[in-house]
Short mmCIF file of C-alpha atoms in Angstrom, two decimals:
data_model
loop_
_atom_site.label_atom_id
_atom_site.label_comp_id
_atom_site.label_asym_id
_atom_site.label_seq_id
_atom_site.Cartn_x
_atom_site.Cartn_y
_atom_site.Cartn_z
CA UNK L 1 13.80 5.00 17.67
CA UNK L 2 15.16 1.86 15.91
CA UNK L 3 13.06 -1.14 15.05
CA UNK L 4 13.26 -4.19 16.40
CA UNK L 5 12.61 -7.85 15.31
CA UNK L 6 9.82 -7.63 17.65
CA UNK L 7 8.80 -4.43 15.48
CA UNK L 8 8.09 -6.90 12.44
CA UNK L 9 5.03 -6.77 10.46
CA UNK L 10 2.06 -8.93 12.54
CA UNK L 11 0.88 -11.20 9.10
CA UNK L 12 -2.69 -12.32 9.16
CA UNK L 13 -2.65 -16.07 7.30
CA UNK L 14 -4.98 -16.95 5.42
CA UNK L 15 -6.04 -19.82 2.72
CA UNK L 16 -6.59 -16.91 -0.27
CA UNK L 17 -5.02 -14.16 0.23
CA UNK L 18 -1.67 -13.07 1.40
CA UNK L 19 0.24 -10.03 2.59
CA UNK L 20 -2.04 -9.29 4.67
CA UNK L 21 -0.80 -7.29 8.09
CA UNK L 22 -1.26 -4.83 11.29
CA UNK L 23 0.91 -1.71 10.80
CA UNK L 24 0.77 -1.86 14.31
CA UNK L 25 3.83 -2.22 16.58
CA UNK L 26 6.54 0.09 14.05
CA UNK L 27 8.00 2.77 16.13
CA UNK L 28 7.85 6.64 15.00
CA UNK L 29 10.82 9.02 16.01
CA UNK L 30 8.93 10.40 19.47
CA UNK L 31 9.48 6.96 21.08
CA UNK L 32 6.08 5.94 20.91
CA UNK L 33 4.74 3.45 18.43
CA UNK L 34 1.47 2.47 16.12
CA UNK L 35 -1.31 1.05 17.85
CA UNK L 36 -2.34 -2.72 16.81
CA UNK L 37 -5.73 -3.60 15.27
CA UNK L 38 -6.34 -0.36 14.12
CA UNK L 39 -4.54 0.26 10.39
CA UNK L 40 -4.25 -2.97 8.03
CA UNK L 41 -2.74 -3.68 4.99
CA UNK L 42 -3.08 -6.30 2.37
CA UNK L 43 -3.10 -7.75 -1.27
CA UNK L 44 -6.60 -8.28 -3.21
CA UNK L 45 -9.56 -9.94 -1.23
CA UNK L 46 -11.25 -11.49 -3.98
CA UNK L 47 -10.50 -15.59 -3.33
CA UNK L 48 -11.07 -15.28 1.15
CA UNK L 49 -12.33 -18.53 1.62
CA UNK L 50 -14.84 -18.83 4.41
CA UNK L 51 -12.36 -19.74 6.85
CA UNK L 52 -10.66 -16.60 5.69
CA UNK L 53 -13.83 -14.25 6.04
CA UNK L 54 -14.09 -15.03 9.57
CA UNK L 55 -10.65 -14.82 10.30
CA UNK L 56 -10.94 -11.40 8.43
CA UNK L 57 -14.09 -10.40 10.77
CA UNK L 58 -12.19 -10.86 13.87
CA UNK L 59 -10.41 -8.15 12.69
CA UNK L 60 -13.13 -6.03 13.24
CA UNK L 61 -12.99 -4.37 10.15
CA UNK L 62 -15.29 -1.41 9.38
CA UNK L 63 -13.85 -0.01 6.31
CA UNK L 64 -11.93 -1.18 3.44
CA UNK L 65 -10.64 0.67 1.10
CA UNK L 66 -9.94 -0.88 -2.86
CA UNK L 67 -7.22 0.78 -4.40
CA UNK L 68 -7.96 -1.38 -7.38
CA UNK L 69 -9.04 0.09 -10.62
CA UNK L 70 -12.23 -0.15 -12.11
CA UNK L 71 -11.77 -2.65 -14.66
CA UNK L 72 -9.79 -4.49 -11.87
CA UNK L 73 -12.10 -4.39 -8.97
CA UNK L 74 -14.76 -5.81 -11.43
CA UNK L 75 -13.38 -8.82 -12.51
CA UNK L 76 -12.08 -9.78 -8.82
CA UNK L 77 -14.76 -8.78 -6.52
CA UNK L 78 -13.85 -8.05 -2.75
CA UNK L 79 -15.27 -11.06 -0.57
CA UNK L 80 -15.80 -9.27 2.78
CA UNK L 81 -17.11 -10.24 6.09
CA UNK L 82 -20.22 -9.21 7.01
CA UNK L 83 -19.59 -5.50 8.70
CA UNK L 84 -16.95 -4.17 6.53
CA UNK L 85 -17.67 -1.57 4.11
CA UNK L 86 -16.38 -1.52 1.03
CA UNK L 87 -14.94 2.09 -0.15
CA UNK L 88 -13.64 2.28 -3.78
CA UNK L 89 -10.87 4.44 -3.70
CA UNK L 90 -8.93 3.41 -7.44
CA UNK L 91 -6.12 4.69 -8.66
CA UNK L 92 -5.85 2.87 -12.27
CA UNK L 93 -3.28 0.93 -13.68
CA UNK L 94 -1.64 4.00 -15.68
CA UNK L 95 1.25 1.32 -17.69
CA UNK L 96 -0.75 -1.76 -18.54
CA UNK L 97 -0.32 -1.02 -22.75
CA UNK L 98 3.10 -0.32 -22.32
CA UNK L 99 3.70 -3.44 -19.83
CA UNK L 100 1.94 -5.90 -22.39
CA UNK L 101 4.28 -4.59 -25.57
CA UNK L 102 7.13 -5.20 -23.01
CA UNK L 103 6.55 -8.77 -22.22
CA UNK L 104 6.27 -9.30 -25.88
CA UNK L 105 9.84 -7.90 -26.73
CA UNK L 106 12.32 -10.69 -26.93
CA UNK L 107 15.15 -7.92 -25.64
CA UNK L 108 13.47 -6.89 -22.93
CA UNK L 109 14.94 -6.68 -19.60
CA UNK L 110 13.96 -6.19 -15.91
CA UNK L 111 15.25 -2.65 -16.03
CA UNK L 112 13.35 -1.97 -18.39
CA UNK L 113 10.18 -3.19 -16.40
CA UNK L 114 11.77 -0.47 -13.71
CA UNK L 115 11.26 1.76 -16.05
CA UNK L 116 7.80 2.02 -16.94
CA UNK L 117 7.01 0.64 -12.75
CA UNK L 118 9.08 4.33 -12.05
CA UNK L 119 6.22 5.98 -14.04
CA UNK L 120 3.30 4.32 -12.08
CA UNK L 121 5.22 5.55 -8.92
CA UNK L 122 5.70 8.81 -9.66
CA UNK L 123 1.82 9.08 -10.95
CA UNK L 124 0.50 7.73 -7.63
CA UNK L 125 1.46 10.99 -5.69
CA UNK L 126 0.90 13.01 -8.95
CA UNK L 127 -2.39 12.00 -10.80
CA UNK L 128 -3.82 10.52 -8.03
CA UNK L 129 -2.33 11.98 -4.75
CA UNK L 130 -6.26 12.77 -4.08
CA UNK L 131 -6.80 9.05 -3.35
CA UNK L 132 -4.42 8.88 -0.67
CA UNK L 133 -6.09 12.37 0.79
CA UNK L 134 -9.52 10.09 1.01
CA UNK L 135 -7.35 7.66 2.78
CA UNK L 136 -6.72 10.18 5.48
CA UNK L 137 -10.08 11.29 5.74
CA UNK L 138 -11.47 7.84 6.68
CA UNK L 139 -9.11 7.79 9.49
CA UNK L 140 -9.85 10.48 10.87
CA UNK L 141 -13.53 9.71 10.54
CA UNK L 142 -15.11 8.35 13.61
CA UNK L 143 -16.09 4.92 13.33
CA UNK L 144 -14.18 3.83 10.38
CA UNK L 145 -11.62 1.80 12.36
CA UNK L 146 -10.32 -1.14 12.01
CA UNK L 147 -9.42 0.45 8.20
CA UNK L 148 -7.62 -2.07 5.89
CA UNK L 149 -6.55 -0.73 2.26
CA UNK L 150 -5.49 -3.07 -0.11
CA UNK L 151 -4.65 -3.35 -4.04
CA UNK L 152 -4.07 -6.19 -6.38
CA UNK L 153 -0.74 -7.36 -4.51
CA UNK L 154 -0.53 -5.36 -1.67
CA UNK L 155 2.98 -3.95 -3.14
CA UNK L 156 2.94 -0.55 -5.32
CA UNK L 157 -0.31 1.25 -4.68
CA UNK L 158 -0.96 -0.26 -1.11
CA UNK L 159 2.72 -0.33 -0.41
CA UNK L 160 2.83 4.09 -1.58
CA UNK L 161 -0.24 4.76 1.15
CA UNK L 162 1.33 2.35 4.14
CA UNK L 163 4.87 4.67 3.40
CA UNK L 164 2.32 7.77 3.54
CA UNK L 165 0.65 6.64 6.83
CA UNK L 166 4.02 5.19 8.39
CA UNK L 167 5.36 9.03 7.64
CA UNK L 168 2.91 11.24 8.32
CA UNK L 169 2.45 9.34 11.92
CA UNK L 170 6.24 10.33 12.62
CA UNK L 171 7.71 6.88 11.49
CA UNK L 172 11.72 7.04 10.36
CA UNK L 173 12.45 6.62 6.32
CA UNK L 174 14.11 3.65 7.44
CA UNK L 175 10.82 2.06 9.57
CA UNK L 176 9.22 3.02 6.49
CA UNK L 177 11.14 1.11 3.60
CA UNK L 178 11.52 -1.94 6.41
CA UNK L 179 7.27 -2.15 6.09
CA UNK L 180 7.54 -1.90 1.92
CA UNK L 181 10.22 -4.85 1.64
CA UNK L 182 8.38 -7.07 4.06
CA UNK L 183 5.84 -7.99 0.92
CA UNK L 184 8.74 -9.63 -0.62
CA UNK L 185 8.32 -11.89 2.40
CA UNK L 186 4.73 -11.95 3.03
CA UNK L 187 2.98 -11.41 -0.65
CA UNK L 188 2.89 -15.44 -1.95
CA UNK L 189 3.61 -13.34 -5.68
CA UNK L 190 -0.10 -15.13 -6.95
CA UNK L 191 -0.60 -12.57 -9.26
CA UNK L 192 -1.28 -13.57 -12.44
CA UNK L 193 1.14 -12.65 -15.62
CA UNK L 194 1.20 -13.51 -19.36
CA UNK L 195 2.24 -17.00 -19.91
CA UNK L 196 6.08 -17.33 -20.67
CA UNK L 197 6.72 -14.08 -19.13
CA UNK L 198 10.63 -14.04 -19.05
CA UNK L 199 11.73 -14.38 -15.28
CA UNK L 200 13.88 -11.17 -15.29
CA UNK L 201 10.98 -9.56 -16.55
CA UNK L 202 8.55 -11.56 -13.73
CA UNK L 203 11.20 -10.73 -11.19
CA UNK L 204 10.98 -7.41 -11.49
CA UNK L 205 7.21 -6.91 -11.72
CA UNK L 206 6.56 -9.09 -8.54
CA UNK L 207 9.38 -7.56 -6.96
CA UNK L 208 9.34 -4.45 -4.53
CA UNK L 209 11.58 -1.57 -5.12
CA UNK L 210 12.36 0.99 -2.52
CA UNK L 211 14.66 3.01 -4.73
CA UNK L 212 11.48 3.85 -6.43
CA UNK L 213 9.24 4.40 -3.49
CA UNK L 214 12.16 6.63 -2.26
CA UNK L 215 12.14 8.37 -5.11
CA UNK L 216 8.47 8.85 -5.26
CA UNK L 217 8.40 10.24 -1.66
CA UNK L 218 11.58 12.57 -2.00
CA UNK L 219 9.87 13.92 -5.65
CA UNK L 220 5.98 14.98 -3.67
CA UNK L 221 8.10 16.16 -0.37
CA UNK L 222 10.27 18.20 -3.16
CA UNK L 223 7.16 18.99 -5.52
CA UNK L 224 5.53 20.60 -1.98
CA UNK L 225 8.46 22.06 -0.55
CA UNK L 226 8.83 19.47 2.50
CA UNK L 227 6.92 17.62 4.03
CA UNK L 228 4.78 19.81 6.44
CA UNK L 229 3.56 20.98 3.17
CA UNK L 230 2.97 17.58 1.36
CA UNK L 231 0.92 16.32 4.71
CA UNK L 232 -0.98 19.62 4.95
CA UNK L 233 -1.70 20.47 1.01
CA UNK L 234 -1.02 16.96 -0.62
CA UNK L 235 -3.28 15.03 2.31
CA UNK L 236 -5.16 17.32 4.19
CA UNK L 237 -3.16 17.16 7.34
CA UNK L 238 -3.20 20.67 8.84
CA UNK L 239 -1.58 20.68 12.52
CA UNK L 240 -4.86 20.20 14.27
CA UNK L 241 -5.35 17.11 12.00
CA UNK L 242 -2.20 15.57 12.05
CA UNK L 243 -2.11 15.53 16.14
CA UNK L 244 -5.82 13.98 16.15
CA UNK L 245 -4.02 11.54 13.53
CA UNK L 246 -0.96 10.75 15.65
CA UNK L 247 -3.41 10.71 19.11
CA UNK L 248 -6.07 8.48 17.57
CA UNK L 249 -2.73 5.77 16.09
CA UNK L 250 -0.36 5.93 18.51
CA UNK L 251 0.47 4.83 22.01
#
């Protein structure tokens, strides 16, 4: 099944925080589609004002899930509605050191920010695929839903499990790197860089890139041999798992 304008990403707007959005409503290739309310997706909670929060607890969100590293989640705290557990999931920045000598070199360019974003990529289903197995597990757990997941911008980490999720529930390649580029849309880009940061170089880094998150799904499918393997191995999605998945988030 195609997508639709009507398929779009439902945004959630809100006074602090941006990107945030229902994975309902994208189709998957057996003609049925992802339920609403259930799966959401978003950048950092950390500045939800209190119009925000209760906007946020209509929602009727029971888990969140912080992608966030440690040093990161600590200096931003979540601000969550009352009802929503918090569930630390990180997966650490892995090219911060390399990213700050960057911005410092006068003949730097945005492919070479590419570059070292490539290596985060392919480390997220590498070092870290275990994260995104937790993911599963919580929704498949009863009473975990509504589940958001979120990172720092809602793009690389967040925008990696929503391209897991999106595939695993039957969703097209195509559905899947339509969901990634809608942050270029949705994300307000209010995260935070050096001062002076070059705009190639700013570009780039708030910029989404689905030749890498192609890349990074083709290498795991490939590293697994296909993707039965990667769902049931990688993410703990044997057959009887994968149809309580796909019964539980679709319609």
């Amino acid at each position: 099944m195609s997508s639709t304008a009507e398929d779009q990403p439902q945004a959630v707007a809100l006074e602090g925080a941006s990107n945030l959005r229902d994975l309902g409503g994208w189709p998957v290739t057996d003609g049925r589609r992802v339920r609403h309310g259930l799966i959401y997706r978003s950048a950092s909670l950390a500045n939800l004002t209190e119009a925000d929060q209760a906007r946020v607890a209509a929602l009727g969100l029971r888990t969140v899930c912080d992608l966030r590293g440690e040093r990161e989640a600590a200096l931003r705290p979540s601000r969550l509605p009352p009802g929503a557990e918090r569930v630390h999931l990180p997966i650490e920045p892995t090219v911060g050191a390399s990213l700050r000598d960057l911005l410092h070199r006068e003949e730097a360019t945005g492919e070479d920010v590419v570059s070292l974003l490539r290596r985060a990529y392919l480390d997220y289903l590498g070092r870290f695929i275990g994260v995104y197995r937790q993911v599963f597990a919580l929704l498949l757990e009863p009473g975990r839903q509504a589940l958001l997941f979120h990172c720092s911008a809602g793009k690389d980490r967040t925008g990696v499990g929503a391209a897991l999720i999106l595939t695993a529930l039957g969703a097209s390649r195509q559905t899947v790197l339509e969901d990634y580029r809608a942050t270029d849309r949705l994300w307000r880009r209010d995260h935070s860089l050096p001062e002076g940061t070059p705009k190639p170089l700013a570009d780039a880094l708030l910029s989404t890139h689905p030749e890498l998150l192609e890349e990074t799904l083709d290498r795991a499918i490939a590293a697994h041999d296909g993707l039965p393997l990667l769902l049931e191995q990688g993410l703990g999605l044997d057959a009887a798992r994968l149809r309580a998945l796909r019964d539980a988030y679709l319609e």
